[in-house]
mmCIF file of N, CA and C in Angstrom:
data_model
loop_
_atom_site.group_PDB
_atom_site.id
_atom_site.type_symbol
_atom_site.label_atom_id
_atom_site.label_comp_id
_atom_site.label_asym_id
_atom_site.label_seq_id
_atom_site.Cartn_x
_atom_site.Cartn_y
_atom_site.Cartn_z
ATOM 1 N N MET A 1 98.489 81.796 115.725
ATOM 2 C CA MET A 1 98.467 82.810 114.682
ATOM 3 C C MET A 1 99.054 84.097 115.258
ATOM 4 N N ILE A 2 99.956 84.711 114.503
ATOM 5 C CA ILE A 2 100.604 85.959 114.891
ATOM 6 C C ILE A 2 100.099 87.074 113.980
ATOM 7 N N ILE A 3 99.819 88.234 114.571
ATOM 8 C CA ILE A 3 99.442 89.414 113.796
ATOM 9 C C ILE A 3 100.551 90.445 113.946
ATOM 10 N N TYR A 4 101.086 90.853 112.816
ATOM 11 C CA TYR A 4 102.068 91.938 112.761
ATOM 12 C C TYR A 4 101.296 93.174 112.326
ATOM 13 N N ASN A 5 101.096 94.099 113.243
ATOM 14 C CA ASN A 5 100.275 95.288 113.002
ATOM 15 C C ASN A 5 101.181 96.497 112.803
ATOM 16 N N VAL A 6 100.979 97.210 111.704
ATOM 17 C CA VAL A 6 101.731 98.432 111.430
ATOM 18 C C VAL A 6 100.724 99.580 111.379
ATOM 19 N N THR A 7 100.818 100.483 112.345
ATOM 20 C CA THR A 7 99.931 101.639 112.401
ATOM 21 C C THR A 7 100.681 102.845 111.859
ATOM 22 N N VAL A 8 100.065 103.518 110.886
ATOM 23 C CA VAL A 8 100.719 104.643 110.217
ATOM 24 C C VAL A 8 99.755 105.824 110.165
ATOM 25 N N LYS A 9 100.217 106.974 110.626
ATOM 26 C CA LYS A 9 99.459 108.221 110.473
ATOM 27 C C LYS A 9 100.082 108.974 109.307
ATOM 28 N N VAL A 10 99.274 109.206 108.271
ATOM 29 C CA VAL A 10 99.755 109.772 107.011
ATOM 30 C C VAL A 10 99.209 111.191 106.862
ATOM 31 N N ASP A 11 100.068 112.101 106.416
ATOM 32 C CA ASP A 11 99.638 113.484 106.193
ATOM 33 C C ASP A 11 98.453 113.540 105.238
ATOM 34 N N LEU A 12 97.584 114.494 105.482
ATOM 35 C CA LEU A 12 96.373 114.642 104.673
ATOM 36 C C LEU A 12 96.667 114.816 103.187
ATOM 37 N N ASP A 13 97.751 115.511 102.848
ATOM 38 C CA ASP A 13 98.025 115.806 101.440
ATOM 39 C C ASP A 13 98.505 114.610 100.630
ATOM 40 N N VAL A 14 98.864 113.505 101.283
ATOM 41 C CA VAL A 14 99.340 112.333 100.533
ATOM 42 C C VAL A 14 98.590 111.047 100.872
ATOM 43 N N HIS A 15 97.599 111.110 101.755
ATOM 44 C CA HIS A 15 97.016 109.856 102.245
ATOM 45 C C HIS A 15 96.331 109.041 101.147
ATOM 46 N N GLU A 16 95.687 109.665 100.181
ATOM 47 C CA GLU A 16 95.031 108.893 99.115
ATOM 48 C C GLU A 16 96.062 108.197 98.229
ATOM 49 N N GLU A 17 97.131 108.912 97.885
ATOM 50 C CA GLU A 17 98.219 108.310 97.099
ATOM 51 C C GLU A 17 98.869 107.180 97.886
ATOM 52 N N TRP A 18 99.105 107.418 99.182
ATOM 53 C CA TRP A 18 99.723 106.413 100.038
ATOM 54 C C TRP A 18 98.872 105.142 100.080
ATOM 55 N N LEU A 19 97.562 105.297 100.258
ATOM 56 C CA LEU A 19 96.681 104.138 100.329
ATOM 57 C C LEU A 19 96.691 103.363 99.014
ATOM 58 N N ALA A 20 96.670 104.057 97.895
ATOM 59 C CA ALA A 20 96.733 103.387 96.587
ATOM 60 C C ALA A 20 98.047 102.636 96.438
ATOM 61 N N TRP A 21 99.154 103.247 96.853
ATOM 62 C CA TRP A 21 100.466 102.592 96.774
ATOM 63 C C TRP A 21 100.522 101.370 97.686
ATOM 64 N N MET A 22 99.969 101.492 98.882
ATOM 65 C CA MET A 22 99.941 100.350 99.797
ATOM 66 C C MET A 22 99.212 99.176 99.161
ATOM 67 N N ARG A 23 98.048 99.445 98.578
ATOM 68 C CA ARG A 23 97.235 98.372 97.996
ATOM 69 C C ARG A 23 97.852 97.782 96.731
ATOM 70 N N SER A 24 98.472 98.604 95.919
ATOM 71 C CA SER A 24 98.974 98.119 94.626
ATOM 72 C C SER A 24 100.405 97.611 94.675
ATOM 73 N N GLU A 25 101.215 98.111 95.620
ATOM 74 C CA GLU A 25 102.631 97.739 95.632
ATOM 75 C C GLU A 25 103.116 97.173 96.966
ATOM 76 N N HIS A 26 102.995 97.963 98.022
ATOM 77 C CA HIS A 26 103.647 97.568 99.270
ATOM 78 C C HIS A 26 103.073 96.282 99.865
ATOM 79 N N ILE A 27 101.770 96.217 100.032
ATOM 80 C CA ILE A 27 101.171 95.005 100.604
ATOM 81 C C ILE A 27 101.455 93.788 99.730
ATOM 82 N N PRO A 28 101.295 93.867 98.397
ATOM 83 C CA PRO A 28 101.672 92.711 97.574
ATOM 84 C C PRO A 28 103.144 92.316 97.736
ATOM 85 N N ASP A 29 104.039 93.299 97.904
ATOM 86 C CA ASP A 29 105.457 92.986 98.120
ATOM 87 C C ASP A 29 105.666 92.254 99.441
ATOM 88 N N VAL A 30 104.973 92.682 100.487
ATOM 89 C CA VAL A 30 105.084 92.000 101.785
ATOM 90 C C VAL A 30 104.554 90.571 101.668
ATOM 91 N N LEU A 31 103.406 90.405 101.042
ATOM 92 C CA LEU A 31 102.822 89.066 100.899
ATOM 93 C C LEU A 31 103.667 88.175 100.001
ATOM 94 N N ALA A 32 104.370 88.764 99.035
ATOM 95 C CA ALA A 32 105.215 87.991 98.113
ATOM 96 C C ALA A 32 106.398 87.333 98.819
ATOM 97 N N THR A 33 106.704 87.745 100.034
ATOM 98 C CA THR A 33 107.773 87.077 100.779
ATOM 99 C C THR A 33 107.390 85.642 101.117
ATOM 100 N N GLY A 34 106.093 85.339 101.079
ATOM 101 C CA GLY A 34 105.621 83.997 101.398
ATOM 102 C C GLY A 34 105.539 83.703 102.885
ATOM 103 N N LEU A 35 105.770 84.707 103.711
ATOM 104 C CA LEU A 35 105.809 84.495 105.154
ATOM 105 C C LEU A 35 104.511 84.865 105.863
ATOM 106 N N PHE A 36 103.593 85.481 105.140
ATOM 107 C CA PHE A 36 102.300 85.866 105.701
ATOM 108 C C PHE A 36 101.188 85.165 104.941
ATOM 109 N N THR A 37 100.123 84.831 105.645
ATOM 110 C CA THR A 37 99.016 84.110 105.019
ATOM 111 C C THR A 37 97.892 85.021 104.550
ATOM 112 N N ASP A 38 97.798 86.215 105.144
ATOM 113 C CA ASP A 38 96.717 87.134 104.788
ATOM 114 C C ASP A 38 97.049 88.508 105.343
ATOM 115 N N HIS A 39 96.202 89.462 105.030
ATOM 116 C CA HIS A 39 96.370 90.820 105.549
ATOM 117 C C HIS A 39 95.002 91.490 105.664
ATOM 118 N N ARG A 40 95.006 92.623 106.341
ATOM 119 C CA ARG A 40 93.816 93.470 106.448
ATOM 120 C C ARG A 40 94.322 94.898 106.628
ATOM 121 N N ILE A 41 93.703 95.853 105.948
ATOM 122 C CA ILE A 41 94.042 97.258 106.170
ATOM 123 C C ILE A 41 92.791 97.973 106.667
ATOM 124 N N CYS A 42 92.958 98.740 107.734
ATOM 125 C CA CYS A 42 91.834 99.415 108.384
ATOM 126 C C CYS A 42 92.145 100.898 108.543
ATOM 127 N N ARG A 43 91.106 101.695 108.498
ATOM 128 C CA ARG A 43 91.239 103.118 108.794
ATOM 129 C C ARG A 43 90.829 103.303 110.253
ATOM 130 N N VAL A 44 91.692 103.945 111.020
ATOM 131 C CA VAL A 44 91.413 104.193 112.426
ATOM 132 C C VAL A 44 90.487 105.403 112.520
ATOM 133 N N LEU A 45 89.396 105.246 113.250
ATOM 134 C CA LEU A 45 88.406 106.310 113.381
ATOM 135 C C LEU A 45 88.753 107.183 114.581
ATOM 136 N N GLN A 46 89.336 108.327 114.293
ATOM 137 C CA GLN A 46 89.717 109.287 115.329
ATOM 138 C C GLN A 46 89.861 110.651 114.681
ATOM 139 N N ASP A 47 90.263 111.642 115.445
ATOM 140 C CA ASP A 47 90.464 112.990 114.923
ATOM 141 C C ASP A 47 91.434 112.943 113.745
ATOM 142 N N GLU A 48 91.003 113.475 112.615
ATOM 143 C CA GLU A 48 91.806 113.421 111.393
ATOM 144 C C GLU A 48 92.304 114.796 110.973
ATOM 145 N N SER A 49 92.361 115.743 111.894
ATOM 146 C CA SER A 49 92.737 117.103 111.531
ATOM 147 C C SER A 49 94.186 117.221 111.072
ATOM 148 N N ASP A 50 95.050 116.333 111.529
ATOM 149 C CA ASP A 50 96.453 116.423 111.122
ATOM 150 C C ASP A 50 96.944 115.176 110.387
ATOM 151 N N GLY A 51 96.045 114.313 109.960
ATOM 152 C CA GLY A 51 96.431 113.132 109.199
ATOM 153 C C GLY A 51 95.428 112.009 109.367
ATOM 154 N N ILE A 52 95.532 111.047 108.472
ATOM 155 C CA ILE A 52 94.662 109.873 108.502
ATOM 156 C C ILE A 52 95.489 108.704 109.037
ATOM 157 N N THR A 53 94.918 107.953 109.969
ATOM 158 C CA THR A 53 95.635 106.828 110.567
ATOM 159 C C THR A 53 95.080 105.517 110.031
ATOM 160 N N TYR A 54 96.000 104.645 109.614
ATOM 161 C CA TYR A 54 95.659 103.322 109.099
ATOM 162 C C TYR A 54 96.389 102.268 109.919
ATOM 163 N N ALA A 55 95.757 101.122 110.079
ATOM 164 C CA ALA A 55 96.396 99.964 110.703
ATOM 165 C C ALA A 55 96.384 98.837 109.680
ATOM 166 N N THR A 56 97.569 98.391 109.313
ATOM 167 C CA THR A 56 97.691 97.269 108.389
ATOM 168 C C THR A 56 98.119 96.057 109.196
ATOM 169 N N GLN A 57 97.344 94.989 109.090
ATOM 170 C CA GLN A 57 97.629 93.769 109.835
ATOM 171 C C GLN A 57 98.025 92.670 108.865
ATOM 172 N N TYR A 58 99.164 92.054 109.166
ATOM 173 C CA TYR A 58 99.659 90.923 108.387
ATOM 174 C C TYR A 58 99.610 89.699 109.293
ATOM 175 N N PHE A 59 99.062 88.609 108.781
ATOM 176 C CA PHE A 59 98.869 87.395 109.568
ATOM 177 C C PHE A 59 99.902 86.349 109.172
ATOM 178 N N CYS A 60 100.550 85.745 110.178
ATOM 179 C CA CYS A 60 101.494 84.662 109.888
ATOM 180 C C CYS A 60 101.296 83.533 110.890
ATOM 181 N N GLU A 61 101.769 82.373 110.496
ATOM 182 C CA GLU A 61 101.536 81.165 111.289
ATOM 183 C C GLU A 61 102.373 81.099 112.561
ATOM 184 N N SER A 62 103.545 81.750 112.574
ATOM 185 C CA SER A 62 104.437 81.569 113.719
ATOM 186 C C SER A 62 105.362 82.768 113.904
ATOM 187 N N MET A 63 105.930 82.875 115.100
ATOM 188 C CA MET A 63 106.947 83.888 115.361
ATOM 189 C C MET A 63 108.166 83.649 114.489
ATOM 190 N N LYS A 64 108.445 82.393 114.180
ATOM 191 C CA LYS A 64 109.581 82.078 113.312
ATOM 192 C C LYS A 64 109.417 82.771 111.959
ATOM 193 N N ASN A 65 108.229 82.727 111.396
ATOM 194 C CA ASN A 65 107.983 83.399 110.116
ATOM 195 C C ASN A 65 108.168 84.907 110.249
ATOM 196 N N LEU A 66 107.664 85.483 111.327
ATOM 197 C CA LEU A 66 107.810 86.919 111.530
ATOM 198 C C LEU A 66 109.276 87.297 111.715
ATOM 199 N N GLN A 67 110.013 86.494 112.450
ATOM 200 C CA GLN A 67 111.437 86.758 112.643
ATOM 201 C C GLN A 67 112.199 86.659 111.325
ATOM 202 N N GLU A 68 111.822 85.715 110.485
ATOM 203 C CA GLU A 68 112.454 85.606 109.173
ATOM 204 C C GLU A 68 112.141 86.838 108.325
ATOM 205 N N TYR A 69 110.901 87.290 108.369
ATOM 206 C CA TYR A 69 110.534 88.510 107.648
ATOM 207 C C TYR A 69 111.392 89.681 108.135
ATOM 208 N N ALA A 70 111.502 89.828 109.444
ATOM 209 C CA ALA A 70 112.281 90.932 110.015
ATOM 210 C C ALA A 70 113.747 90.853 109.594
ATOM 211 N N ALA A 71 114.296 89.663 109.568
ATOM 212 C CA ALA A 71 115.710 89.490 109.245
ATOM 213 C C ALA A 71 116.013 89.640 107.757
ATOM 214 N N ARG A 72 115.095 89.212 106.900
ATOM 215 C CA ARG A 72 115.401 89.142 105.470
ATOM 216 C C ARG A 72 114.716 90.190 104.599
ATOM 217 N N HIS A 73 113.601 90.763 105.055
ATOM 218 C CA HIS A 73 112.808 91.600 104.151
ATOM 219 C C HIS A 73 112.413 92.970 104.700
ATOM 220 N N ALA A 74 112.224 93.085 105.997
ATOM 221 C CA ALA A 74 111.632 94.300 106.574
ATOM 222 C C ALA A 74 112.433 95.555 106.256
ATOM 223 N N LYS A 75 113.731 95.497 106.388
ATOM 224 C CA LYS A 75 114.547 96.693 106.181
ATOM 225 C C LYS A 75 114.350 97.267 104.782
ATOM 226 N N ARG A 76 114.417 96.427 103.783
ATOM 227 C CA ARG A 76 114.261 96.873 102.389
ATOM 228 C C ARG A 76 112.890 97.503 102.164
ATOM 229 N N LEU A 77 111.852 96.859 102.649
ATOM 230 C CA LEU A 77 110.496 97.362 102.440
ATOM 231 C C LEU A 77 110.242 98.649 103.229
ATOM 232 N N GLN A 78 110.788 98.736 104.427
ATOM 233 C CA GLN A 78 110.635 99.955 105.219
ATOM 234 C C GLN A 78 111.411 101.113 104.602
ATOM 235 N N GLU A 79 112.583 100.829 104.040
ATOM 236 C CA GLU A 79 113.361 101.876 103.376
ATOM 237 C C GLU A 79 112.635 102.410 102.149
ATOM 238 N N ASP A 80 111.961 101.545 101.410
ATOM 239 C CA ASP A 80 111.180 101.984 100.255
ATOM 240 C C ASP A 80 110.063 102.924 100.706
ATOM 241 N N HIS A 81 109.388 102.560 101.779
ATOM 242 C CA HIS A 81 108.324 103.397 102.345
ATOM 243 C C HIS A 81 108.883 104.755 102.761
ATOM 244 N N MET A 82 110.014 104.737 103.443
ATOM 245 C CA MET A 82 110.640 105.977 103.913
ATOM 246 C C MET A 82 111.040 106.870 102.739
ATOM 247 N N ALA A 83 111.594 106.282 101.699
ATOM 248 C CA ALA A 83 112.026 107.067 100.542
ATOM 249 C C ALA A 83 110.843 107.750 99.860
ATOM 250 N N ARG A 84 109.723 107.070 99.793
ATOM 251 C CA ARG A 84 108.546 107.630 99.121
ATOM 252 C C ARG A 84 107.832 108.693 99.952
ATOM 253 N N TYR A 85 107.788 108.502 101.259
ATOM 254 C CA TYR A 85 106.931 109.348 102.094
ATOM 255 C C TYR A 85 107.670 109.987 103.272
ATOM 256 N N LYS A 86 108.945 110.255 103.098
ATOM 257 C CA LYS A 86 109.751 110.855 104.158
ATOM 258 C C LYS A 86 109.078 112.132 104.675
ATOM 259 N N ASP A 87 109.018 112.249 105.979
ATOM 260 C CA ASP A 87 108.435 113.403 106.666
ATOM 261 C C ASP A 87 106.936 113.570 106.417
ATOM 262 N N LYS A 88 106.282 112.543 105.891
ATOM 263 C CA LYS A 88 104.845 112.603 105.615
ATOM 264 C C LYS A 88 104.057 111.604 106.462
ATOM 265 N N TYR A 89 104.712 110.919 107.384
ATOM 266 C CA TYR A 89 104.026 109.906 108.192
ATOM 267 C C TYR A 89 104.778 109.654 109.492
ATOM 268 N N VAL A 90 104.090 109.046 110.422
ATOM 269 C CA VAL A 90 104.700 108.447 111.608
ATOM 270 C C VAL A 90 104.127 107.038 111.717
ATOM 271 N N ALA A 91 104.935 106.116 112.217
ATOM 272 C CA ALA A 91 104.499 104.719 112.266
ATOM 273 C C ALA A 91 104.982 104.048 113.545
ATOM 274 N N PHE A 92 104.226 103.054 113.965
ATOM 275 C CA PHE A 92 104.695 102.151 115.010
ATOM 276 C C PHE A 92 104.166 100.757 114.717
ATOM 277 N N ARG A 93 104.870 99.776 115.242
ATOM 278 C CA ARG A 93 104.550 98.380 114.969
ATOM 279 C C ARG A 93 104.217 97.654 116.266
ATOM 280 N N THR A 94 103.291 96.700 116.165
ATOM 281 C CA THR A 94 102.871 95.897 117.303
ATOM 282 C C THR A 94 102.769 94.447 116.846
ATOM 283 N N VAL A 95 103.245 93.540 117.665
ATOM 284 C CA VAL A 95 103.106 92.110 117.388
ATOM 285 C C VAL A 95 102.117 91.542 118.398
ATOM 286 N N MET A 96 101.122 90.814 117.879
ATOM 287 C CA MET A 96 100.072 90.258 118.733
ATOM 288 C C MET A 96 99.891 88.776 118.430
ATOM 289 N N GLU A 97 99.400 88.052 119.408
ATOM 290 C CA GLU A 97 99.076 86.642 119.239
ATOM 291 C C GLU A 97 97.570 86.466 119.360
ATOM 292 N N VAL A 98 96.987 85.744 118.415
ATOM 293 C CA VAL A 98 95.563 85.425 118.480
ATOM 294 C C VAL A 98 95.386 84.307 119.502
ATOM 295 N N LEU A 99 94.478 84.494 120.428
ATOM 296 C CA LEU A 99 94.244 83.484 121.475
ATOM 297 C C LEU A 99 93.022 82.650 121.161
#
């Protein structure tokens, strides 16, 4: 099992809207690719004075599925995120294997 983790720190003034958009649009769009089996979104508990940090985890069966997602879908979905929240977030991605 592979976990594709996307950690995003969102500005305080848009974090509630961002979370609603993630739940109603972005996560369903990622899952609609058919390459992930499940997801989880978590709020990172740390200093929130300059933004709220979330970790969204997408679960897939293999690296092949993740590579297909990266090649065929990631750019479009990331560009949509950037267009909506430009200069309102910072993000990094981590790929992990469940042992």
